[in-house]
GROMACS .gro file of C-alpha atoms in nm:
model
  486
    1MET     CA    1  -3.833   7.165   0.058
    2GLY     CA    2  -3.517   7.337   0.177
    3LYS     CA    3  -3.307   7.341   0.490
    4GLN     CA    4  -3.378   7.568   0.782
    5VAL     CA    5  -3.109   7.829   0.836
    6SER     CA    6  -3.077   7.971   1.185
    7GLU     CA    7  -2.998   8.341   1.222
    8THR     CA    8  -3.028   8.387   0.848
    9ALA     CA    9  -3.219   8.637   0.636
   10VAL     CA   10  -3.369   8.510   0.312
   11HIS     CA   11  -3.594   8.793   0.189
   12GLY     CA   12  -3.602   8.913  -0.172
   13ASP     CA   13  -3.258   9.035  -0.269
   14ASP     CA   14  -3.107   8.976   0.076
   15ILE     CA   15  -2.821   8.729   0.068
   16LEU     CA   16  -2.787   8.456   0.324
   17LEU     CA   17  -2.579   8.594   0.607
   18SER     CA   18  -2.535   8.497   0.967
   19ARG     CA   19  -2.556   8.792   1.208
   20ARG     CA   20  -2.195   8.749   1.305
   21THR     CA   21  -2.084   8.745   0.941
   22LEU     CA   22  -2.291   9.053   0.863
   23LEU     CA   23  -2.139   9.247   1.151
   24THR     CA   24  -1.785   9.152   1.053
   25ALA     CA   25  -1.846   9.248   0.690
   26ALA     CA   26  -1.988   9.584   0.794
   27MET     CA   27  -1.678   9.652   1.006
   28ALA     CA   28  -1.453   9.556   0.717
   29GLY     CA   29  -1.645   9.793   0.491
   30ALA     CA   30  -1.536   9.614   0.178
   31GLY     CA   31  -1.863   9.465   0.061
   32LEU     CA   32  -1.712   9.115   0.073
   33LEU     CA   33  -1.813   8.831   0.302
   34LEU     CA   34  -1.489   8.638   0.321
   35VAL     CA   35  -1.496   8.565   0.690
   36ALA     CA   36  -1.346   8.259   0.853
   37PRO     CA   37  -1.522   8.120   1.162
   38ALA     CA   38  -1.359   8.179   1.497
   39ARG     CA   39  -1.138   7.891   1.608
   40GLY     CA   40  -1.327   7.643   1.819
   41HIS     CA   41  -1.671   7.757   1.696
   42ALA     CA   42  -1.875   7.592   1.424
   43ALA     CA   43  -1.962   7.819   1.132
   44THR     CA   44  -2.326   7.903   1.069
   45PRO     CA   45  -2.424   7.718   0.749
   46LEU     CA   46  -2.473   7.928   0.438
   47PHE     CA   47  -2.726   7.821   0.176
   48VAL     CA   48  -2.798   7.946  -0.176
   49GLU     CA   49  -3.156   7.894  -0.291
   50ASN     CA   50  -3.325   7.949  -0.625
   51VAL     CA   51  -3.675   8.080  -0.684
   52THR     CA   52  -3.836   7.733  -0.665
   53GLN     CA   53  -3.664   7.661  -0.331
   54LEU     CA   54  -3.569   7.321  -0.471
   55TYR     CA   55  -3.205   7.208  -0.474
   56THR     CA   56  -3.072   7.441  -0.207
   57VAL     CA   57  -2.690   7.432  -0.207
   58GLU     CA   58  -2.476   7.469   0.104
   59VAL     CA   59  -2.174   7.684   0.026
   60ALA     CA   60  -1.860   7.776   0.217
   61ARG     CA   61  -1.861   8.151   0.152
   62ILE     CA   62  -2.077   8.419  -0.011
   63VAL     CA   63  -1.937   8.741  -0.154
   64ALA     CA   64  -2.140   9.040  -0.268
   65PRO     CA   65  -1.889   9.260  -0.457
   66ARG     CA   66  -1.973   9.619  -0.547
   67SER     CA   67  -1.696   9.669  -0.803
   68CYS     CA   68  -1.496   9.474  -1.056
   69GLU     CA   69  -1.186   9.510  -0.841
   70GLU     CA   70  -1.356   9.359  -0.536
   71LEU     CA   71  -1.480   9.072  -0.750
   72ARG     CA   72  -1.138   9.020  -0.906
   73ARG     CA   73  -0.973   8.993  -0.565
   74ALA     CA   74  -1.239   8.751  -0.443
   75VAL     CA   75  -1.186   8.521  -0.741
   76ARG     CA   76  -0.809   8.545  -0.727
   77ASP     CA   77  -0.783   8.476  -0.354
   78TRP     CA   78  -1.038   8.195  -0.319
   79PRO     CA   79  -0.860   7.854  -0.328
   80GLY     CA   80  -1.153   7.633  -0.429
   81ALA     CA   81  -1.455   7.612  -0.657
   82ILE     CA   82  -1.651   7.927  -0.750
   83ALA     CA   83  -2.006   7.979  -0.878
   84VAL     CA   84  -2.187   8.299  -0.971
   85GLY     CA   85  -2.551   8.399  -0.939
   86GLY     CA   86  -2.780   8.692  -1.015
   87GLY     CA   87  -3.156   8.677  -0.973
   88ARG     CA   88  -3.138   8.301  -0.901
   89TYR     CA   89  -3.422   8.210  -1.135
   90SER     CA   90  -3.242   7.906  -1.276
   91MET     CA   91  -3.393   7.606  -1.106
   92GLY     CA   92  -3.136   7.331  -1.060
   93GLY     CA   93  -2.842   7.473  -0.865
   94GLN     CA   94  -2.686   7.661  -1.157
   95ALA     CA   95  -2.591   7.950  -0.925
   96ALA     CA   96  -2.393   7.755  -0.666
   97ILE     CA   97  -2.139   7.478  -0.608
   98ALA     CA   98  -2.135   7.271  -0.290
   99GLN     CA   99  -1.882   7.398  -0.033
  100GLY     CA  100  -1.756   7.655  -0.278
  101LEU     CA  101  -1.762   8.034  -0.306
  102HIS     CA  102  -2.087   8.192  -0.423
  103ILE     CA  103  -2.056   8.531  -0.592
  104ASP     CA  104  -2.379   8.729  -0.563
  105MET     CA  105  -2.372   8.983  -0.846
  106ARG     CA  106  -2.677   9.187  -0.751
  107GLN     CA  107  -2.479   9.473  -0.593
  108MET     CA  108  -2.297   9.534  -0.923
  109ASN     CA  109  -2.597   9.702  -1.082
  110LYS     CA  110  -2.479  10.039  -1.214
  111LEU     CA  111  -2.528  10.203  -1.551
  112VAL     CA  112  -2.179  10.233  -1.707
  113TRP     CA  113  -2.289  10.448  -2.001
  114LEU     CA  114  -2.588  10.511  -2.227
  115ARG     CA  115  -2.556  10.644  -2.583
  116PRO     CA  116  -2.905  10.719  -2.716
  117GLU     CA  117  -2.771  10.844  -3.050
  118THR     CA  118  -2.633  10.496  -3.133
  119LYS     CA  119  -2.895  10.299  -2.937
  120THR     CA  120  -2.633  10.127  -2.727
  121VAL     CA  121  -2.582  10.083  -2.355
  122ARG     CA  122  -2.330   9.929  -2.117
  123VAL     CA  123  -2.433   9.809  -1.770
  124GLU     CA  124  -2.291   9.613  -1.483
  125ALA     CA  125  -2.402   9.252  -1.500
  126GLY     CA  126  -2.607   9.259  -1.180
  127MET     CA  127  -2.850   9.520  -1.313
  128ARG     CA  128  -3.202   9.389  -1.366
  129TRP     CA  129  -3.386   9.452  -1.691
  130ARG     CA  130  -3.645   9.655  -1.501
  131ASP     CA  131  -3.375   9.893  -1.375
  132LEU     CA  132  -3.234   9.931  -1.725
  133GLN     CA  133  -3.584  10.018  -1.850
  134ASP     CA  134  -3.596  10.303  -1.598
  135HIS     CA  135  -3.278  10.446  -1.755
  136ILE     CA  136  -3.380  10.416  -2.120
  137ASP     CA  137  -3.756  10.475  -2.128
  138GLY     CA  138  -3.718  10.852  -2.110
  139HIS     CA  139  -3.505  10.834  -2.426
  140GLN     CA  140  -3.784  10.643  -2.602
  141LEU     CA  141  -3.560  10.335  -2.621
  142ALA     CA  142  -3.632   9.972  -2.535
  143VAL     CA  143  -3.435   9.657  -2.459
  144ARG     CA  144  -3.388   9.476  -2.789
  145THR     CA  145  -3.425   9.119  -2.657
  146MET     CA  146  -3.501   8.992  -2.308
  147GLN     CA  147  -3.718   8.745  -2.121
  148SER     CA  148  -4.095   8.796  -2.089
  149PHE     CA  149  -4.042   8.928  -1.734
  150ALA     CA  150  -3.812   9.208  -1.621
  151ASN     CA  151  -3.689   9.069  -1.286
  152PHE     CA  152  -3.384   8.891  -1.427
  153THR     CA  153  -3.032   9.030  -1.419
  154VAL     CA  154  -2.869   9.124  -1.747
  155GLY     CA  155  -2.562   8.910  -1.677
  156GLY     CA  156  -2.778   8.615  -1.582
  157ALA     CA  157  -2.978   8.648  -1.905
  158VAL     CA  158  -2.655   8.648  -2.106
  159SER     CA  159  -2.520   8.350  -1.911
  160VAL     CA  160  -2.827   8.141  -1.998
  161ASN     CA  161  -2.860   8.300  -2.345
  162ALA     CA  162  -3.221   8.382  -2.271
  163HIS     CA  163  -3.494   8.468  -2.517
  164GLY     CA  164  -3.843   8.609  -2.502
  165ARG     CA  165  -4.142   8.649  -2.733
  166TYR     CA  166  -3.960   8.867  -2.988
  167VAL     CA  167  -4.027   8.773  -3.350
  168GLY     CA  168  -3.709   8.711  -3.548
  169HIS     CA  169  -3.467   8.822  -3.276
  170GLY     CA  170  -3.346   8.486  -3.148
  171PRO     CA  171  -3.156   8.467  -2.819
  172VAL     CA  172  -3.029   8.764  -2.620
  173GLY     CA  173  -2.675   8.687  -2.738
  174HIS     CA  174  -2.763   8.834  -3.076
  175SER     CA  175  -2.796   9.179  -2.912
  176VAL     CA  176  -2.475   9.158  -2.704
  177ARG     CA  177  -2.198   9.376  -2.843
  178ALA     CA  178  -1.925   9.313  -2.587
  179LEU     CA  179  -1.854   9.166  -2.245
  180GLN     CA  180  -1.618   9.238  -1.960
  181MET     CA  181  -1.527   8.926  -1.762
  182VAL     CA  182  -1.311   8.817  -1.474
  183LEU     CA  183  -1.138   8.488  -1.551
  184ALA     CA  184  -1.057   8.218  -1.298
  185ASP     CA  185  -0.706   8.356  -1.232
  186GLY     CA  186  -0.842   8.705  -1.162
  187GLU     CA  187  -0.757   8.854  -1.502
  188VAL     CA  188  -1.005   9.114  -1.627
  189VAL     CA  189  -1.068   9.080  -2.001
  190GLU     CA  190  -1.273   9.255  -2.269
  191THR     CA  191  -1.422   9.034  -2.538
  192ASP     CA  192  -1.650   9.069  -2.839
  193ARG     CA  193  -1.698   8.908  -3.181
  194GLN     CA  194  -1.351   9.018  -3.297
  195THR     CA  195  -1.152   9.030  -2.973
  196ARG     CA  196  -1.108   8.687  -2.812
  197PRO     CA  197  -1.417   8.561  -2.996
  198ALA     CA  198  -1.401   8.207  -2.853
  199LEU     CA  199  -1.435   8.347  -2.500
  200PHE     CA  200  -1.723   8.566  -2.615
  201ARG     CA  201  -1.912   8.279  -2.778
  202ALA     CA  202  -1.852   8.043  -2.487
  203ALA     CA  203  -1.955   8.295  -2.220
  204ILE     CA  204  -2.293   8.357  -2.388
  205GLY     CA  205  -2.497   8.061  -2.272
  206GLY     CA  206  -2.199   7.932  -2.072
  207TYR     CA  207  -2.362   7.947  -1.726
  208GLY     CA  208  -2.056   8.099  -1.562
  209ALA     CA  209  -1.811   7.827  -1.663
  210ILE     CA  210  -1.580   8.052  -1.867
  211GLY     CA  211  -1.562   8.367  -1.654
  212VAL     CA  212  -1.764   8.595  -1.429
  213ILE     CA  213  -1.942   8.847  -1.650
  214THR     CA  214  -1.907   9.191  -1.493
  215GLU     CA  215  -2.026   9.428  -1.769
  216VAL     CA  216  -2.252   9.381  -2.072
  217GLU     CA  217  -2.274   9.609  -2.376
  218LEU     CA  218  -2.605   9.585  -2.563
  219ASP     CA  219  -2.787   9.704  -2.871
  220LEU     CA  220  -3.117   9.878  -2.797
  221ASP     CA  221  -3.431   9.936  -3.004
  222ASP     CA  222  -3.686  10.214  -3.033
  223ASN     CA  223  -3.975  10.208  -2.793
  224ALA     CA  224  -4.306  10.187  -2.983
  225ARG     CA  225  -4.678  10.158  -2.935
  226ILE     CA  226  -4.792   9.799  -2.984
  227GLU     CA  227  -5.140   9.656  -3.029
  228GLN     CA  228  -5.250   9.321  -2.890
  229ARG     CA  229  -5.417   9.085  -3.139
  230MET     CA  230  -5.549   8.745  -3.032
  231THR     CA  231  -5.655   8.441  -3.232
  232LYS     CA  232  -5.765   8.091  -3.136
  233MET     CA  233  -5.721   7.798  -3.374
  234PRO     CA  234  -5.672   7.421  -3.387
  235LEU     CA  235  -5.305   7.342  -3.328
  236ARG     CA  236  -5.285   7.167  -3.666
  237ASP     CA  237  -5.347   7.506  -3.832
  238TYR     CA  238  -5.087   7.693  -3.628
  239PRO     CA  239  -4.772   7.652  -3.847
  240ALA     CA  240  -4.948   7.780  -4.160
  241TRP     CA  241  -5.112   8.062  -3.963
  242PHE     CA  242  -4.772   8.161  -3.821
  243GLU     CA  243  -4.624   8.183  -4.171
  244ARG     CA  244  -4.916   8.396  -4.288
  245GLU     CA  245  -4.978   8.624  -3.989
  246VAL     CA  246  -4.658   8.645  -3.783
  247ARG     CA  247  -4.349   8.598  -3.995
  248PRO     CA  248  -4.405   8.854  -4.276
  249PRO     CA  249  -4.230   9.184  -4.192
  250ALA     CA  250  -4.531   9.372  -4.330
  251LYS     CA  251  -4.733   9.256  -4.029
  252ALA     CA  252  -4.499   9.451  -3.797
  253CYS     CA  253  -4.540   9.176  -3.537
  254LEU     CA  254  -4.297   9.241  -3.252
  255LEU     CA  255  -4.400   8.988  -2.985
  256HIS     CA  256  -4.568   8.651  -3.029
  257ASN     CA  257  -4.661   8.345  -2.828
  258ALA     CA  258  -4.930   8.079  -2.849
  259ASP     CA  259  -5.058   7.891  -2.543
  260LEU     CA  260  -5.166   7.525  -2.542
  261LEU     CA  261  -5.400   7.424  -2.259
  262PRO     CA  262  -5.447   7.093  -2.080
  263PRO     CA  263  -5.550   6.821  -2.108
  264ALA     CA  264  -5.554   6.791  -2.490
  265PHE     CA  265  -5.300   7.064  -2.581
  266ASP     CA  266  -5.461   7.069  -2.926
  267GLU     CA  267  -5.572   7.434  -2.954
  268ALA     CA  268  -5.344   7.734  -2.995
  269TRP     CA  269  -5.445   8.054  -2.817
  270ALA     CA  270  -5.216   8.296  -3.002
  271THR     CA  271  -5.125   8.651  -2.899
  272ASN     CA  272  -4.942   8.897  -3.121
  273TRP     CA  273  -4.824   9.245  -3.026
  274CYS     CA  274  -4.785   9.451  -3.343
  275VAL     CA  275  -4.647   9.802  -3.395
  276THR     CA  276  -4.929  10.054  -3.438
  277ASP     CA  277  -5.002  10.426  -3.465
  278LYS     CA  278  -5.314  10.394  -3.248
  279PRO     CA  279  -5.321  10.581  -2.915
  280VAL     CA  280  -5.234  10.379  -2.608
  281THR     CA  281  -5.512  10.239  -2.391
  282VAL     CA  282  -5.269  10.151  -2.110
  283PRO     CA  283  -5.159  10.483  -1.955
  284GLU     CA  284  -4.847  10.362  -1.770
  285ARG     CA  285  -4.525  10.355  -1.967
  286LEU     CA  286  -4.383  10.084  -1.738
  287VAL     CA  287  -4.555   9.835  -1.508
  288PRO     CA  288  -4.564   9.994  -1.160
  289ARG     CA  289  -4.324   9.828  -0.921
  290ASP     CA  290  -4.573   9.833  -0.631
  291ARG     CA  291  -4.849   9.644  -0.808
  292THR     CA  292  -4.993   9.343  -0.624
  293TYR     CA  293  -5.078   9.016  -0.797
  294ARG     CA  294  -5.319   8.847  -0.561
  295MET     CA  295  -5.582   8.797  -0.833
  296GLU     CA  296  -5.335   8.632  -1.074
  297GLN     CA  297  -5.196   8.415  -0.797
  298SER     CA  298  -5.546   8.310  -0.690
  299LEU     CA  299  -5.637   8.214  -1.046
  300LEU     CA  300  -5.324   8.000  -1.073
  301TRP     CA  301  -5.414   7.826  -0.750
  302ALA     CA  302  -5.770   7.767  -0.870
  303VAL     CA  303  -5.682   7.612  -1.206
  304SER     CA  304  -5.412   7.393  -1.050
  305GLU     CA  305  -5.594   7.279  -0.734
  306LEU     CA  306  -5.972   7.289  -0.780
  307PRO     CA  307  -6.164   6.995  -0.928
  308ASN     CA  308  -6.197   7.041  -1.304
  309GLY     CA  309  -5.936   7.318  -1.293
  310ASP     CA  310  -5.841   7.249  -1.655
  311ALA     CA  311  -6.200   7.307  -1.766
  312LEU     CA  312  -6.215   7.623  -1.555
  313GLN     CA  313  -5.915   7.761  -1.737
  314ARG     CA  314  -6.048   7.672  -2.084
  315LYS     CA  315  -6.405   7.791  -2.032
  316TYR     CA  316  -6.364   8.099  -1.815
  317VAL     CA  317  -6.010   8.218  -1.734
  318ARG     CA  318  -5.856   8.210  -2.080
  319PRO     CA  319  -6.159   8.357  -2.265
  320ALA     CA  320  -6.169   8.642  -2.014
  321LEU     CA  321  -5.803   8.723  -2.082
  322PHE     CA  322  -5.863   8.701  -2.456
  323GLY     CA  323  -6.127   8.971  -2.430
  324LYS     CA  324  -5.877   9.239  -2.323
  325ALA     CA  325  -5.720   9.370  -2.644
  326GLU     CA  326  -5.497   9.666  -2.560
  327VAL     CA  327  -5.257   9.921  -2.705
  328ALA     CA  328  -4.953   9.973  -2.483
  329TRP     CA  329  -4.597  10.093  -2.500
  330ARG     CA  330  -4.346   9.822  -2.582
  331ASN     CA  331  -4.165   9.897  -2.257
  332HIS     CA  332  -4.483   9.837  -2.060
  333GLU     CA  333  -4.529   9.487  -2.200
  334ALA     CA  334  -4.156   9.422  -2.151
  335SER     CA  335  -4.164   9.526  -1.784
  336LEU     CA  336  -4.392   9.250  -1.656
  337ASP     CA  337  -4.320   9.125  -1.304
  338VAL     CA  338  -4.267   8.752  -1.247
  339ARG     CA  339  -4.447   8.787  -0.914
  340MET     CA  340  -4.772   8.730  -1.104
  341LEU     CA  341  -4.664   8.365  -1.133
  342GLU     CA  342  -4.556   8.324  -0.771
  343PRO     CA  343  -4.742   8.092  -0.531
  344ALA     CA  344  -4.839   8.209  -0.184
  345SER     CA  345  -4.619   7.936  -0.037
  346ARG     CA  346  -4.373   7.676  -0.165
  347ARG     CA  347  -4.382   7.454   0.141
  348ALA     CA  348  -4.579   7.172  -0.027
  349SER     CA  349  -4.565   7.261  -0.397
  350THR     CA  350  -4.397   7.497  -0.641
  351TYR     CA  351  -4.429   7.618  -0.999
  352VAL     CA  352  -4.151   7.513  -1.236
  353LEU     CA  353  -4.055   7.542  -1.604
  354GLN     CA  354  -3.910   7.322  -1.873
  355GLU     CA  355  -3.840   7.419  -2.234
  356TYR     CA  356  -3.782   7.231  -2.557
  357PHE     CA  357  -3.658   7.368  -2.891
  358ILE     CA  358  -3.791   7.184  -3.194
  359PRO     CA  359  -3.713   7.231  -3.566
  360ALA     CA  360  -4.001   7.420  -3.724
  361ALA     CA  361  -4.097   7.135  -3.957
  362LYS     CA  362  -4.131   6.892  -3.663
  363CYS     CA  363  -4.328   7.108  -3.420
  364LEU     CA  364  -4.666   6.935  -3.464
  365ALA     CA  365  -4.516   6.587  -3.429
  366PHE     CA  366  -4.336   6.690  -3.111
  367ALA     CA  367  -4.651   6.853  -2.971
  368ALA     CA  368  -4.839   6.525  -3.008
  369ASP     CA  369  -4.564   6.329  -2.831
  370MET     CA  370  -4.537   6.596  -2.560
  371ALA     CA  371  -4.910   6.580  -2.484
  372GLN     CA  372  -4.894   6.202  -2.466
  373VAL     CA  373  -4.609   6.211  -2.213
  374ILE     CA  374  -4.787   6.471  -1.997
  375ARG     CA  375  -5.112   6.274  -1.988
  376ALA     CA  376  -4.943   5.939  -1.933
  377HIS     CA  377  -4.766   6.066  -1.622
  378GLY     CA  378  -5.046   6.285  -1.488
  379ALA     CA  379  -4.816   6.588  -1.485
  380LYS     CA  380  -4.989   6.901  -1.357
  381VAL     CA  381  -4.909   7.124  -1.656
  382LEU     CA  382  -5.092   7.458  -1.645
  383ASN     CA  383  -5.001   7.559  -2.000
  384VAL     CA  384  -4.741   7.526  -2.274
  385SER     CA  385  -4.632   7.848  -2.443
  386ILE     CA  386  -4.495   7.834  -2.797
  387ARG     CA  387  -4.234   8.090  -2.908
  388HIS     CA  388  -4.020   8.111  -3.224
  389SER     CA  389  -3.650   8.166  -3.285
  390PRO     CA  390  -3.420   8.179  -3.587
  391ARG     CA  391  -3.091   7.992  -3.574
  392ASP     CA  392  -2.847   8.103  -3.303
  393GLU     CA  393  -2.552   8.275  -3.470
  394VAL     CA  394  -2.343   8.344  -3.159
  395SER     CA  395  -2.337   8.097  -2.870
  396MET     CA  396  -2.095   7.805  -2.864
  397LEU     CA  397  -2.368   7.595  -2.697
  398PRO     CA  398  -2.670   7.696  -2.907
  399TRP     CA  399  -3.015   7.572  -2.820
  400ALA     CA  400  -3.129   7.673  -3.170
  401ARG     CA  401  -2.902   7.504  -3.422
  402GLU     CA  402  -3.164   7.587  -3.686
  403GLU     CA  403  -3.497   7.771  -3.692
  404VAL     CA  404  -3.705   7.638  -3.403
  405PHE     CA  405  -4.030   7.666  -3.217
  406SER     CA  406  -3.980   7.657  -2.842
  407PHE     CA  407  -4.227   7.485  -2.611
  408VAL     CA  408  -4.220   7.639  -2.261
  409VAL     CA  409  -4.386   7.396  -2.019
  410TYR     CA  410  -4.524   7.563  -1.705
  411TYR     CA  411  -4.624   7.311  -1.439
  412LYS     CA  412  -4.681   7.253  -1.070
  413GLN     CA  413  -4.507   6.986  -0.866
  414GLY     CA  414  -4.471   6.877  -0.508
  415THR     CA  415  -4.153   6.958  -0.319
  416GLU     CA  416  -4.106   6.619  -0.152
  417ASP     CA  417  -3.842   6.377  -0.278
  418ALA     CA  418  -4.092   6.138  -0.434
  419ALA     CA  419  -4.245   6.420  -0.640
  420GLN     CA  420  -3.904   6.528  -0.765
  421GLU     CA  421  -3.821   6.172  -0.867
  422ALA     CA  422  -4.153   6.140  -1.052
  423VAL     CA  423  -4.090   6.466  -1.237
  424GLY     CA  424  -3.747   6.337  -1.334
  425VAL     CA  425  -3.903   6.034  -1.504
  426TRP     CA  426  -4.141   6.226  -1.729
  427THR     CA  427  -3.883   6.499  -1.791
  428ARG     CA  428  -3.642   6.243  -1.937
  429ASN     CA  429  -3.926   6.116  -2.154
  430MET     CA  430  -3.985   6.472  -2.275
  431VAL     CA  431  -3.614   6.512  -2.355
  432ASP     CA  432  -3.626   6.187  -2.551
  433ALA     CA  433  -3.922   6.322  -2.749
  434ALA     CA  434  -3.731   6.642  -2.829
  435LEU     CA  435  -3.423   6.446  -2.939
  436LYS     CA  436  -3.640   6.215  -3.150
  437HIS     CA  437  -3.753   6.515  -3.353
  438GLY     CA  438  -3.406   6.670  -3.387
  439GLY     CA  439  -3.451   6.921  -3.107
  440THR     CA  440  -3.291   7.002  -2.776
  441TYR     CA  441  -3.383   7.115  -2.425
  442TYR     CA  442  -3.298   7.425  -2.221
  443LEU     CA  443  -3.040   7.407  -1.942
  444PRO     CA  444  -3.160   7.656  -1.671
  445TYR     CA  445  -3.407   7.411  -1.520
  446GLN     CA  446  -3.398   7.100  -1.299
  447LEU     CA  447  -3.108   6.870  -1.381
  448HIS     CA  448  -3.315   6.563  -1.467
  449ALA     CA  449  -3.163   6.490  -1.808
  450SER     CA  450  -2.908   6.209  -1.824
  451ALA     CA  451  -2.548   6.268  -1.926
  452ALA     CA  452  -2.620   6.087  -2.253
  453GLN     CA  453  -2.916   6.314  -2.321
  454PHE     CA  454  -2.703   6.622  -2.256
  455ALA     CA  455  -2.439   6.495  -2.499
  456ALA     CA  456  -2.700   6.430  -2.767
  457ALA     CA  457  -2.870   6.768  -2.720
  458TYR     CA  458  -2.545   6.970  -2.710
  459PRO     CA  459  -2.295   6.803  -2.946
  460GLN     CA  460  -2.078   7.118  -2.936
  461ALA     CA  461  -1.992   7.051  -2.571
  462GLU     CA  462  -1.641   6.928  -2.655
  463ALA     CA  463  -1.553   7.257  -2.826
  464PHE     CA  464  -1.692   7.435  -2.519
  465ARG     CA  465  -1.475   7.216  -2.292
  466ALA     CA  466  -1.168   7.307  -2.497
  467VAL     CA  467  -1.229   7.680  -2.441
  468LYS     CA  468  -1.283   7.618  -2.071
  469ARG     CA  469  -0.958   7.422  -2.041
  470THR     CA  470  -0.775   7.726  -2.176
  471ALA     CA  471  -0.962   7.990  -1.976
  472ASP     CA  472  -0.995   7.788  -1.654
  473PRO     CA  473  -0.741   7.502  -1.660
  474LYS     CA  474  -0.807   7.406  -1.298
  475GLY     CA  475  -1.184   7.398  -1.345
  476ARG     CA  476  -1.250   7.642  -1.062
  477LEU     CA  477  -1.559   7.805  -1.214
  478SER     CA  478  -1.842   7.558  -1.179
  479ASN     CA  479  -2.191   7.495  -1.040
  480SER     CA  480  -2.434   7.207  -0.999
  481LEU     CA  481  -2.510   7.206  -1.372
  482TRP     CA  482  -2.151   7.179  -1.489
  483GLN     CA  483  -2.057   6.947  -1.206
  484ARG     CA  484  -2.313   6.703  -1.348
  485TYR     CA  485  -2.253   6.740  -1.723
  486LEU     CA  486  -1.918   6.905  -1.797
   0.00000   0.00000   0.00000
């Protein structure tokens, strides 16, 4: 899916620019693309896509600021709606608003300061985790909490209050010390847990509705050698096994996830990475940036397209992966590249995610309902990855109101309208299952949930709206997500 854009570059980190707009911006030398079309000539359309290439949004302007001052002027001077984006990995238009201004943060990617002695760092919000790892690895430091892949921007991770496989850490907001933001009127503010705490709490997991995050101050951890340990078990045994083998601090378990495979989703293939003194078996400290992923991409195609692909994954692919126990640096496992999950083409189909957060005591009951929904609708789910999180102590819109297990659903769908409508049906059924068991769903994905489901999953939304009315009384900061639910 997606509209064709004439005279437009859409490659990697390139933003969508017409040739005329690019030339004018270069002459201006300001790093901003605030260019009005010549009188009597139609403007070349500008589109903002996300990684799935679903839900492309046509915008009026795109700016790519290189400093807080350039961004502040762009926000202050733009008369209409504004949305902000980083890596554009959210999947339902969260980075753009129709006919509005799109702020592309990826040029604001500098290291502000690094203090190894206190294990703290401050970066511009457009920096990717992988770039931050380059700065801190030589100091034997690691990102405290981040997604499983390093391609995402730091500001984007804070805006969605991301999490990863870290045991006991919870969402990334727990490691955020302070934020710099530009508010809708152009004011630059500093905020933390003591200074303007309502802004701080609302911005973490606020998807750009409160302000444009320009700098993020973070706690770091020590880098360490970690050993991979893998166990397979019936799903019914998983909660007790988790309590025994993962939760106790004495196990020194740093990273954990357990995969459920189709069609039954009744076995847990669990992987722990635990701190060890053993020598590393993986020589690289970080995943090389130039690595190719053709083998991984081919395996994904095979298990999702070949006859009996589910059996192929259970009998051959997964056991082969389970046979590769390793000892690696923490930073190596944290620097994985999401390209290993990319299809060769998204013209006919694409890979997508959903995620559900379920109270720990209800995880088995939800898993049974989830499997029933998937099978009933014939959804092409490749796997479901289980993670764990304690209660969120920071965000105003927490996805973990208590201790939860998260169920990350990784699936393949067609790009045509009928396929999107079909996915919407079973997605709403999945949301109903999560709500039935006292859980919630994650907001960075396709906007299939109803307004009533959003209200039930995020009962704190009215408090969030109150902060927004104060920080952005005209409602200028928005996107497709907030346009639908806020």
